[in-house]
Amino acid sequence: MKIRNKILVYFSITVIVLSAISLTVIYVLFSEYREEEFQQLQSKKIEYTIGLIAEFKEMSEELALMLDAQDIHDFYDEKLLIFDSQKNLIFSSLDSLPIHQTTSILTKLSPARQWVETKEGDYDLVGVYRERDGKSYYAISKALDAFGYSKLYFLRNVIIAIFVAISVIVILLSLYLSNIISKPIKRLADRMNRYDLASENISLLTPDTSSFELNHLTERFNDLLKRTHEAFAFQKNAIHHISHELKTPVAVLVSELERTKSYADIDEMKAVLDVQIKNTKSLGEIINTFLEISKFESGEQTHTSEVRIDEVLFDIVQELQLIYPHFRFDINFFPLKFDDNRLSLQANKMLIKQAFQNLMINCISYGSEPNAQLLIDCSQAKRLLISISNIGPPVTPEEVPHLFKHSFRGRNSEGKVGFGLGLVLAKKIMDYHQGTISYSNPANDLNVFKVQFL
């Protein structure tokens, strides 16, 4: 069932049922009050009649006529019977209205039980036991409360009219409120249905209501949208990603294998093969790196340990020199004297190594000179800054905001082989380690990537 219909049904039924119960209670209470009030009037009439009988001592036709004349002004359609202590009839009003429960009521009445009330159709029937001037009397009164019933019927009609009016108003109000409440939800659902998850550009939904719950739902959907978009992008570029990252270790193996051709000595060849075996094992590390990447992409925690940044950088330089022997990386420290502990970080070594390797291969691929500078800045106590700079065609200011996006390649990459994934992965790894990575072009043809750890 639609939420609009649920609001309409639940709200309408609740209010209408409560209204029906309230109006029914009012009607029942008034009905009971009418009955009690009329029976009290009957009791007073009996008391008055017994008083007259006790005063005149003997019953006479004149007394009966006088009482009946008074009855005309008291009740509509009434029958009154008075009995003595032996339950013998001593007075009967002139009305022809029959009382069918006379014997039953007289049997129930006694000094211990002085009041009996019941109904005969719409008539109120009461029996009383009274003592007057040392004598006992039994009385039965049957009368129709025409005035009380007329008020009760009028109240019933008013209550029915009020109930119908309330029901109509509640249904109309429910329709109005359900439209107001459900319209933003329906609008949000329509926007979600129209959203294209396969789109390259992510467009977040903007809240268009003042409702806290809907705004919160929109924010949570946007968070889910970001994660889904990132997961789709990662899956879409998985093959390119793998080929991009395996290219370097495979190239190292090929380079080493080609070098074995120049060795004639068996011992030298064995030594080179040992190195090749070691490098082959490094492919396993690359696979493990992919596993770690998939973990933090899915939001899982990865293993971290104490890592020396300088050792990681020296290892990368050593590996890259086997593939690109013509290219040189110069590593410098600032200041010259500092606490070695400043070079230690709590991080995932495989991921950190992969990030810096991507940045350094970027220098080789896009540099116009066969060298690059690495500066490890330990001058600040709570910050470690690594700058990687080289000479080459710069990234234009318009391209900088897109530099760390999937498959983005700037103008300086024309004619270069690649997938535009290296910087994306480096940025993700740095974000995972609460680090930052940025690009700047402080001078002509000078490209600087800065990585900062806090």
Short mmCIF file of N, CA and C in Angstrom, two decimals, residues 59 80-93 137-140:
data_model
loop_
_atom_site.label_atom_id
_atom_site.label_comp_id
_atom_site.label_asym_id
_atom_site.label_seq_id
_atom_site.Cartn_x
_atom_site.Cartn_y
_atom_site.Cartn_z
N MET A 59 -59.65 5.51 51.45
CA MET A 59 -59.63 5.81 50.03
C MET A 59 -61.02 6.23 49.57
N LEU A 80 -50.34 4.03 37.96
CA LEU A 80 -49.81 3.98 39.31
C LEU A 80 -50.69 3.07 40.16
N LEU A 81 -50.04 2.11 40.85
CA LEU A 81 -50.72 1.18 41.75
C LEU A 81 -50.12 1.30 43.14
N ILE A 82 -51.01 1.40 44.18
CA ILE A 82 -50.57 1.46 45.57
C ILE A 82 -51.16 0.25 46.30
N PHE A 83 -50.32 -0.43 47.09
CA PHE A 83 -50.74 -1.60 47.86
C PHE A 83 -50.45 -1.37 49.33
N ASP A 84 -51.27 -2.03 50.18
CA ASP A 84 -51.03 -1.91 51.63
C ASP A 84 -49.97 -2.90 52.06
N SER A 85 -49.80 -3.05 53.36
CA SER A 85 -48.76 -3.92 53.89
C SER A 85 -48.99 -5.38 53.55
N GLN A 86 -50.25 -5.75 53.27
CA GLN A 86 -50.57 -7.12 52.89
C GLN A 86 -50.53 -7.30 51.36
N LYS A 87 -50.07 -6.26 50.69
CA LYS A 87 -49.96 -6.25 49.24
C LYS A 87 -51.33 -6.34 48.57
N ASN A 88 -52.31 -5.73 49.25
CA ASN A 88 -53.64 -5.60 48.66
C ASN A 88 -53.74 -4.24 48.00
N LEU A 89 -54.32 -4.20 46.83
CA LEU A 89 -54.43 -2.96 46.07
C LEU A 89 -55.36 -2.00 46.78
N ILE A 90 -54.87 -0.79 47.08
CA ILE A 90 -55.70 0.22 47.73
C ILE A 90 -55.87 1.46 46.86
N PHE A 91 -55.05 1.54 45.78
CA PHE A 91 -55.21 2.69 44.89
C PHE A 91 -54.75 2.28 43.51
N SER A 92 -55.51 2.71 42.50
CA SER A 92 -55.15 2.49 41.10
C SER A 92 -55.56 3.70 40.30
N SER A 93 -54.64 4.26 39.56
CA SER A 93 -54.97 5.42 38.73
C SER A 93 -55.95 4.99 37.65
N TYR A 137 -46.30 0.46 52.73
CA TYR A 137 -46.97 0.58 51.43
C TYR A 137 -46.03 0.05 50.34
N TYR A 138 -46.67 -0.56 49.35
CA TYR A 138 -45.97 -0.99 48.14
C TYR A 138 -46.56 -0.21 46.98
N ALA A 139 -45.71 0.23 46.07
CA ALA A 139 -46.21 1.03 44.94
C ALA A 139 -45.49 0.61 43.66
N ILE A 140 -46.24 0.63 42.57
CA ILE A 140 -45.68 0.33 41.25
C ILE A 140 -46.11 1.44 40.30
#
